[in-house]
Amino acid sequence: MKKIGIIFIAFFAFGLLGRAQELRCNISISSTKIQGANRNIFRTMQADLYEFMNNRKWTDHVYSMEERIECNIFIQLDEQISSDEFKGSMTVQLRRPVFNSSYETTLLNIRDKDFQARYVEFQPLEFNETSNQNNLTSLMAYYAYILIGMDYDSFSPEGGTEYFQKAQQLVNNSQNAREPGWKAFESERNRYWLVENLLNRSYAPFRQCIYRYHRMGLDQMSDRVEEGRMEMAESLKLIQRVFRMRPSLYILQIFFDAKADEMVNVFSGSYPDEKNRILAILNEVDPSNGSKYEKIKTDNTFNLQTP
């Protein structure tokens, strides 16, 4: 019986090792701008945030190690407000693999300028989904749900709604928080507006674009390049619809921050007529990157990495 018990425990442990949480999130913290501080606290903070993001269960789904969502969070600490409170910025990046290729596409590349949080070394990080008791964990959880939601949206139509709603609940919980980034009146490009834009039905074509661009477009290009590229081109008409409703939307900036270089790469291999149609859309909806998009005209190479 003892031997059977040991075997059972071994199989149980193997089963646990075969499962994984949702995120494979790399955390980096830079504190070079803060002089005279104990550097150990920043190493401990980085380790604690890594554990919080990667070891917490964010969904009800079962993931394998290979299915975990690849993301990076870089925190730049600029100022130490008090012994345990810090201020700076936070860059959040999300990638996902493209089907049957070695290429990873960037879904998000956001810089949140309103990072402000307390951290006490060796004190457990507490998180409550119903109230903002700790701004650091509320901030990290907010982006965990945004990352998961965007990843799910790229695989199924509006697949990330549940997680965007969870992120919106954290925004609602934080309306009385003294830290910035949560309130509508503070900025048009902050956490409040990011999730508001994503869930606003008026801007639903944006999320339709995310699915069509990635699942119907990029994921098809390993064996059907022209069909996949055509779907990507058609998906940009959805972005154009949203732009014509409200050109200054935060989610539009986020899309082009993530996708501008990739679109140059993909559409450089298009036929002349398709290039002209794409350029007309891109120059309308993202004029700030106009000089970058001109490369589509002159470059005829396409190097999406495939096996």
GROMACS .gro file of C-alpha atoms in nm:
model
  307
    1MET     CA    1   0.000   0.000   0.000
    2LYS     CA    2   0.284   0.236   0.082
    3LYS     CA    3   0.438   0.173  -0.260
    4ILE     CA    4   0.105   0.240  -0.432
    5GLY     CA    5   0.073   0.564  -0.238
    6ILE     CA    6   0.416   0.679  -0.352
    7ILE     CA    7   0.332   0.596  -0.714
    8PHE     CA    8   0.003   0.789  -0.686
    9ILE     CA    9   0.180   1.093  -0.545
   10ALA     CA   10   0.439   1.076  -0.824
   11PHE     CA   11   0.169   1.067  -1.092
   12PHE     CA   12  -0.020   1.350  -0.920
   13ALA     CA   13   0.294   1.562  -0.907
   14PHE     CA   14   0.368   1.486  -1.273
   15GLY     CA   15   0.015   1.597  -1.361
   16LEU     CA   16   0.064   1.926  -1.179
   17LEU     CA   17   0.395   1.983  -1.355
   18GLY     CA   18   0.224   1.923  -1.687
   19ARG     CA   19  -0.017   2.208  -1.621
   20ALA     CA   20   0.064   2.574  -1.614
   21GLN     CA   21  -0.084   2.908  -1.534
   22GLU     CA   22  -0.189   3.137  -1.818
   23LEU     CA   23   0.102   3.381  -1.833
   24ARG     CA   24   0.471   3.353  -1.901
   25CYS     CA   25   0.539   3.711  -1.798
   26ASN     CA   26   0.892   3.847  -1.781
   27ILE     CA   27   0.921   4.127  -1.523
   28SER     CA   28   1.202   4.383  -1.526
   29ILE     CA   29   1.243   4.676  -1.289
   30SER     CA   30   1.489   4.961  -1.342
   31SER     CA   31   1.565   5.187  -1.047
   32THR     CA   32   1.879   5.363  -1.172
   33LYS     CA   33   1.714   5.706  -1.140
   34ILE     CA   34   1.660   5.658  -0.766
   35GLN     CA   35   1.974   5.746  -0.576
   36GLY     CA   36   2.074   5.615  -0.235
   37ALA     CA   37   1.807   5.345  -0.214
   38ASN     CA   38   1.857   4.992  -0.091
   39ARG     CA   39   1.887   4.797  -0.418
   40ASN     CA   40   1.770   4.473  -0.257
   41ILE     CA   41   1.416   4.606  -0.233
   42PHE     CA   42   1.390   4.635  -0.611
   43ARG     CA   43   1.518   4.282  -0.664
   44THR     CA   44   1.264   4.155  -0.415
   45MET     CA   45   0.988   4.359  -0.577
   46GLN     CA   46   1.075   4.212  -0.917
   47ALA     CA   47   1.068   3.857  -0.779
   48ASP     CA   48   0.736   3.915  -0.599
   49LEU     CA   49   0.571   4.062  -0.910
   50TYR     CA   50   0.702   3.775  -1.120
   51GLU     CA   51   0.543   3.527  -0.882
   52PHE     CA   52   0.218   3.727  -0.867
   53MET     CA   53   0.177   3.736  -1.245
   54ASN     CA   54   0.297   3.386  -1.329
   55ASN     CA   55   0.177   3.171  -1.040
   56ARG     CA   56  -0.173   3.310  -1.001
   57LYS     CA   57  -0.467   3.144  -1.178
   58TRP     CA   58  -0.637   3.413  -1.389
   59THR     CA   59  -0.892   3.201  -1.578
   60ASP     CA   60  -1.081   2.873  -1.542
   61HIS     CA   61  -0.899   2.722  -1.840
   62VAL     CA   62  -0.627   2.460  -1.832
   63TYR     CA   63  -0.303   2.556  -2.005
   64SER     CA   64  -0.002   2.349  -2.099
   65MET     CA   65   0.345   2.499  -2.062
   66GLU     CA   66   0.359   2.554  -2.439
   67GLU     CA   67   0.028   2.743  -2.441
   68ARG     CA   68   0.124   3.009  -2.189
   69ILE     CA   69   0.084   3.368  -2.306
   70GLU     CA   70   0.417   3.538  -2.371
   71CYS     CA   71   0.441   3.891  -2.232
   72ASN     CA   72   0.686   4.141  -2.086
   73ILE     CA   73   0.641   4.410  -1.825
   74PHE     CA   74   0.914   4.668  -1.777
   75ILE     CA   75   0.880   4.908  -1.483
   76GLN     CA   76   1.091   5.223  -1.484
   77LEU     CA   77   1.103   5.375  -1.136
   78ASP     CA   78   1.179   5.745  -1.155
   79GLU     CA   79   1.108   5.869  -0.805
   80GLN     CA   80   1.084   5.742  -0.449
   81ILE     CA   81   0.800   5.941  -0.292
   82SER     CA   82   0.840   5.791   0.054
   83SER     CA   83   1.018   5.496   0.214
   84ASP     CA   84   0.776   5.251   0.051
   85GLU     CA   85   0.612   5.440  -0.238
   86PHE     CA   86   0.745   5.475  -0.590
   87LYS     CA   87   0.653   5.656  -0.907
   88GLY     CA   88   0.744   5.595  -1.271
   89SER     CA   89   0.616   5.428  -1.586
   90MET     CA   90   0.532   5.079  -1.703
   91THR     CA   91   0.569   4.921  -2.048
   92VAL     CA   92   0.347   4.622  -2.124
   93GLN     CA   93   0.414   4.402  -2.427
   94LEU     CA   94   0.226   4.100  -2.558
   95ARG     CA   95   0.330   3.856  -2.829
   96ARG     CA   96   0.162   3.552  -2.974
   97PRO     CA   97   0.293   3.281  -3.209
   98VAL     CA   98   0.173   3.272  -3.568
   99PHE     CA   99   0.041   2.933  -3.675
  100ASN     CA  100   0.293   2.698  -3.834
  101SER     CA  101   0.578   2.948  -3.825
  102SER     CA  102   0.863   3.062  -3.602
  103TYR     CA  103   0.731   3.418  -3.617
  104GLU     CA  104   0.577   3.590  -3.314
  105THR     CA  105   0.348   3.886  -3.371
  106THR     CA  106   0.320   4.177  -3.128
  107LEU     CA  107  -0.034   4.236  -3.004
  108LEU     CA  108   0.035   4.508  -2.749
  109ASN     CA  109   0.312   4.755  -2.677
  110ILE     CA  110   0.171   4.999  -2.421
  111ARG     CA  111   0.351   5.256  -2.210
  112ASP     CA  112   0.156   5.345  -1.897
  113LYS     CA  113   0.296   5.672  -1.764
  114ASP     CA  114   0.098   5.659  -1.441
  115PHE     CA  115   0.278   5.393  -1.241
  116GLN     CA  116   0.255   5.479  -0.872
  117ALA     CA  117   0.247   5.220  -0.597
  118ARG     CA  118   0.354   5.123  -0.248
  119TYR     CA  119   0.574   4.821  -0.192
  120VAL     CA  120   0.693   4.694   0.145
  121GLU     CA  121   0.974   4.441   0.120
  122PHE     CA  122   0.884   4.089   0.245
  123GLN     CA  123   0.519   4.185   0.294
  124PRO     CA  124   0.283   3.953   0.101
  125LEU     CA  125   0.121   4.108  -0.206
  126GLU     CA  126  -0.251   4.118  -0.136
  127PHE     CA  127  -0.509   4.134  -0.414
  128ASN     CA  128  -0.885   4.169  -0.392
  129GLU     CA  129  -1.100   4.168  -0.707
  130THR     CA  130  -1.376   4.365  -0.534
  131SER     CA  131  -1.172   4.661  -0.406
  132ASN     CA  132  -0.843   4.840  -0.463
  133GLN     CA  133  -0.670   4.761  -0.136
  134ASN     CA  134  -0.328   4.759  -0.298
  135ASN     CA  135  -0.266   4.970  -0.607
  136LEU     CA  136   0.034   4.765  -0.712
  137THR     CA  137  -0.157   4.437  -0.733
  138SER     CA  138  -0.466   4.605  -0.883
  139LEU     CA  139  -0.242   4.754  -1.153
  140MET     CA  140  -0.072   4.423  -1.229
  141ALA     CA  141  -0.403   4.233  -1.229
  142TYR     CA  142  -0.557   4.491  -1.462
  143TYR     CA  143  -0.286   4.430  -1.721
  144ALA     CA  144  -0.302   4.053  -1.669
  145TYR     CA  145  -0.667   4.063  -1.775
  146ILE     CA  146  -0.594   4.301  -2.066
  147LEU     CA  147  -0.316   4.069  -2.187
  148ILE     CA  148  -0.535   3.759  -2.165
  149GLY     CA  149  -0.829   3.938  -2.327
  150MET     CA  150  -0.624   4.058  -2.622
  151ASP     CA  151  -0.472   3.715  -2.672
  152TYR     CA  152  -0.819   3.554  -2.669
  153ASP     CA  153  -0.958   3.816  -2.908
  154SER     CA  154  -0.690   3.721  -3.161
  155PHE     CA  155  -0.801   3.357  -3.159
  156SER     CA  156  -1.182   3.389  -3.150
  157PRO     CA  157  -1.429   3.672  -3.223
  158GLU     CA  158  -1.451   3.888  -2.908
  159GLY     CA  159  -1.311   3.596  -2.711
  160GLY     CA  160  -1.156   3.827  -2.452
  161THR     CA  161  -1.478   3.997  -2.335
  162GLU     CA  162  -1.488   3.823  -1.997
  163TYR     CA  163  -1.136   3.939  -1.914
  164PHE     CA  164  -1.188   4.294  -2.036
  165GLN     CA  165  -1.492   4.305  -1.807
  166LYS     CA  166  -1.273   4.192  -1.517
  167ALA     CA  167  -1.026   4.470  -1.603
  168GLN     CA  168  -1.314   4.719  -1.614
  169GLN     CA  169  -1.426   4.605  -1.270
  170LEU     CA  170  -1.079   4.686  -1.138
  171VAL     CA  171  -1.111   5.032  -1.293
  172ASN     CA  172  -1.446   5.077  -1.120
  173ASN     CA  173  -1.295   4.962  -0.789
  174SER     CA  174  -1.022   5.224  -0.825
  175GLN     CA  175  -1.229   5.538  -0.876
  176ASN     CA  176  -1.147   5.653  -0.522
  177ALA     CA  177  -0.780   5.559  -0.547
  178ARG     CA  178  -0.538   5.846  -0.491
  179GLU     CA  179  -0.299   5.704  -0.750
  180PRO     CA  180  -0.341   5.825  -1.111
  181GLY     CA  181  -0.436   5.630  -1.420
  182TRP     CA  182  -0.780   5.502  -1.327
  183LYS     CA  183  -1.010   5.799  -1.388
  184ALA     CA  184  -1.165   5.929  -1.709
  185PHE     CA  185  -1.087   6.298  -1.648
  186GLU     CA  186  -0.714   6.246  -1.587
  187SER     CA  187  -0.624   6.164  -1.947
  188GLU     CA  188  -0.772   6.032  -2.272
  189ARG     CA  189  -0.506   5.760  -2.284
  190ASN     CA  190  -0.499   5.571  -1.961
  191ARG     CA  191  -0.636   5.250  -1.806
  192TYR     CA  192  -0.989   5.384  -1.789
  193TRP     CA  193  -1.006   5.462  -2.160
  194LEU     CA  194  -0.822   5.151  -2.276
  195VAL     CA  195  -1.082   4.914  -2.138
  196GLU     CA  196  -1.369   5.153  -2.214
  197ASN     CA  197  -1.266   5.158  -2.580
  198LEU     CA  198  -1.235   4.779  -2.590
  199LEU     CA  199  -1.582   4.720  -2.447
  200ASN     CA  200  -1.763   5.008  -2.617
  201ARG     CA  201  -1.998   4.854  -2.876
  202SER     CA  202  -1.956   5.157  -3.101
  203TYR     CA  203  -1.597   5.049  -3.158
  204ALA     CA  204  -1.667   4.676  -3.200
  205PRO     CA  205  -1.508   4.673  -3.549
  206PHE     CA  206  -1.171   4.721  -3.377
  207ARG     CA  207  -1.199   4.386  -3.203
  208GLN     CA  208  -1.333   4.226  -3.520
  209CYS     CA  209  -1.014   4.349  -3.685
  210ILE     CA  210  -0.796   4.191  -3.415
  211TYR     CA  211  -0.950   3.851  -3.486
  212ARG     CA  212  -0.953   3.882  -3.864
  213TYR     CA  213  -0.602   4.027  -3.889
  214HIS     CA  214  -0.449   3.749  -3.678
  215ARG     CA  215  -0.659   3.434  -3.709
  216MET     CA  216  -0.785   3.478  -4.065
  217GLY     CA  217  -0.480   3.665  -4.188
  218LEU     CA  218  -0.142   3.598  -4.028
  219ASP     CA  219  -0.227   3.244  -3.923
  220GLN     CA  220  -0.303   3.149  -4.284
  221MET     CA  221   0.017   3.283  -4.435
  222SER     CA  222   0.240   2.982  -4.382
  223ASP     CA  223   0.072   2.800  -4.673
  224ARG     CA  224  -0.166   3.059  -4.825
  225VAL     CA  225   0.027   3.385  -4.838
  226GLU     CA  226  -0.196   3.577  -5.076
  227GLU     CA  227  -0.522   3.475  -4.906
  228GLY     CA  228  -0.386   3.560  -4.563
  229ARG     CA  229  -0.254   3.896  -4.677
  230MET     CA  230  -0.590   3.976  -4.839
  231GLU     CA  231  -0.769   3.906  -4.509
  232MET     CA  232  -0.526   4.136  -4.330
  233ALA     CA  233  -0.593   4.406  -4.588
  234GLU     CA  234  -0.968   4.364  -4.545
  235SER     CA  235  -0.933   4.382  -4.166
  236LEU     CA  236  -0.784   4.730  -4.198
  237LYS     CA  237  -1.115   4.853  -4.338
  238LEU     CA  238  -1.259   4.779  -3.992
  239ILE     CA  239  -0.992   5.001  -3.837
  240GLN     CA  240  -1.083   5.267  -4.093
  241ARG     CA  241  -1.448   5.253  -3.983
  242VAL     CA  242  -1.350   5.311  -3.621
  243PHE     CA  243  -1.110   5.591  -3.717
  244ARG     CA  244  -1.385   5.774  -3.904
  245MET     CA  245  -1.605   5.756  -3.595
  246ARG     CA  246  -1.336   5.890  -3.360
  247PRO     CA  247  -0.983   5.949  -3.490
  248SER     CA  248  -0.824   6.006  -3.148
  249LEU     CA  249  -0.920   5.673  -2.990
  250TYR     CA  250  -0.657   5.526  -2.759
  251ILE     CA  251  -0.698   5.174  -2.901
  252LEU     CA  252  -0.607   5.301  -3.248
  253GLN     CA  253  -0.275   5.434  -3.122
  254ILE     CA  254  -0.214   5.102  -2.947
  255PHE     CA  255  -0.285   4.908  -3.266
  256PHE     CA  256  -0.041   5.108  -3.478
  257ASP     CA  257   0.227   5.112  -3.208
  258ALA     CA  258   0.218   4.731  -3.222
  259LYS     CA  259   0.158   4.676  -3.593
  260ALA     CA  260   0.318   4.949  -3.807
  261ASP     CA  261   0.649   4.769  -3.875
  262GLU     CA  262   0.476   4.437  -3.928
  263MET     CA  263   0.238   4.584  -4.185
  264VAL     CA  264   0.529   4.730  -4.379
  265ASN     CA  265   0.686   4.384  -4.385
  266VAL     CA  266   0.368   4.199  -4.484
  267PHE     CA  267   0.232   4.439  -4.744
  268SER     CA  268   0.567   4.499  -4.913
  269GLY     CA  269   0.504   4.168  -5.088
  270SER     CA  270   0.164   4.278  -5.223
  271TYR     CA  271   0.066   4.339  -5.582
  272PRO     CA  272   0.078   4.707  -5.692
  273ASP     CA  273  -0.301   4.752  -5.679
  274GLU     CA  274  -0.320   4.604  -5.329
  275LYS     CA  275  -0.029   4.822  -5.218
  276ASN     CA  276  -0.213   5.133  -5.336
  277ARG     CA  277  -0.532   5.034  -5.153
  278ILE     CA  278  -0.341   4.959  -4.832
  279LEU     CA  279  -0.144   5.281  -4.847
  280ALA     CA  280  -0.460   5.485  -4.895
  281ILE     CA  281  -0.604   5.337  -4.576
  282LEU     CA  282  -0.285   5.359  -4.371
  283ASN     CA  283  -0.210   5.717  -4.470
  284GLU     CA  284  -0.563   5.813  -4.366
  285VAL     CA  285  -0.579   5.631  -4.032
  286ASP     CA  286  -0.214   5.659  -3.923
  287PRO     CA  287  -0.054   5.963  -4.089
  288SER     CA  288   0.217   5.988  -3.822
  289ASN     CA  289   0.377   5.673  -3.966
  290GLY     CA  290   0.334   5.785  -4.327
  291SER     CA  291   0.707   5.790  -4.403
  292LYS     CA  292   0.739   5.437  -4.269
  293TYR     CA  293   0.454   5.312  -4.487
  294GLU     CA  294   0.619   5.455  -4.798
  295LYS     CA  295   0.855   5.158  -4.780
  296ILE     CA  296   0.564   4.939  -4.886
  297LYS     CA  297   0.589   5.099  -5.232
  298THR     CA  298   0.959   5.047  -5.280
  299ASP     CA  299   1.028   4.723  -5.093
  300ASN     CA  300   0.914   4.402  -5.262
  301THR     CA  301   1.042   4.158  -5.001
  302PHE     CA  302   0.837   3.964  -4.752
  303ASN     CA  303   1.014   3.769  -4.480
  304LEU     CA  304   0.760   3.631  -4.236
  305GLN     CA  305   0.964   3.346  -4.090
  306THR     CA  306   0.817   3.005  -4.164
  307PRO     CA  307   0.962   2.656  -4.129
   0.00000   0.00000   0.00000
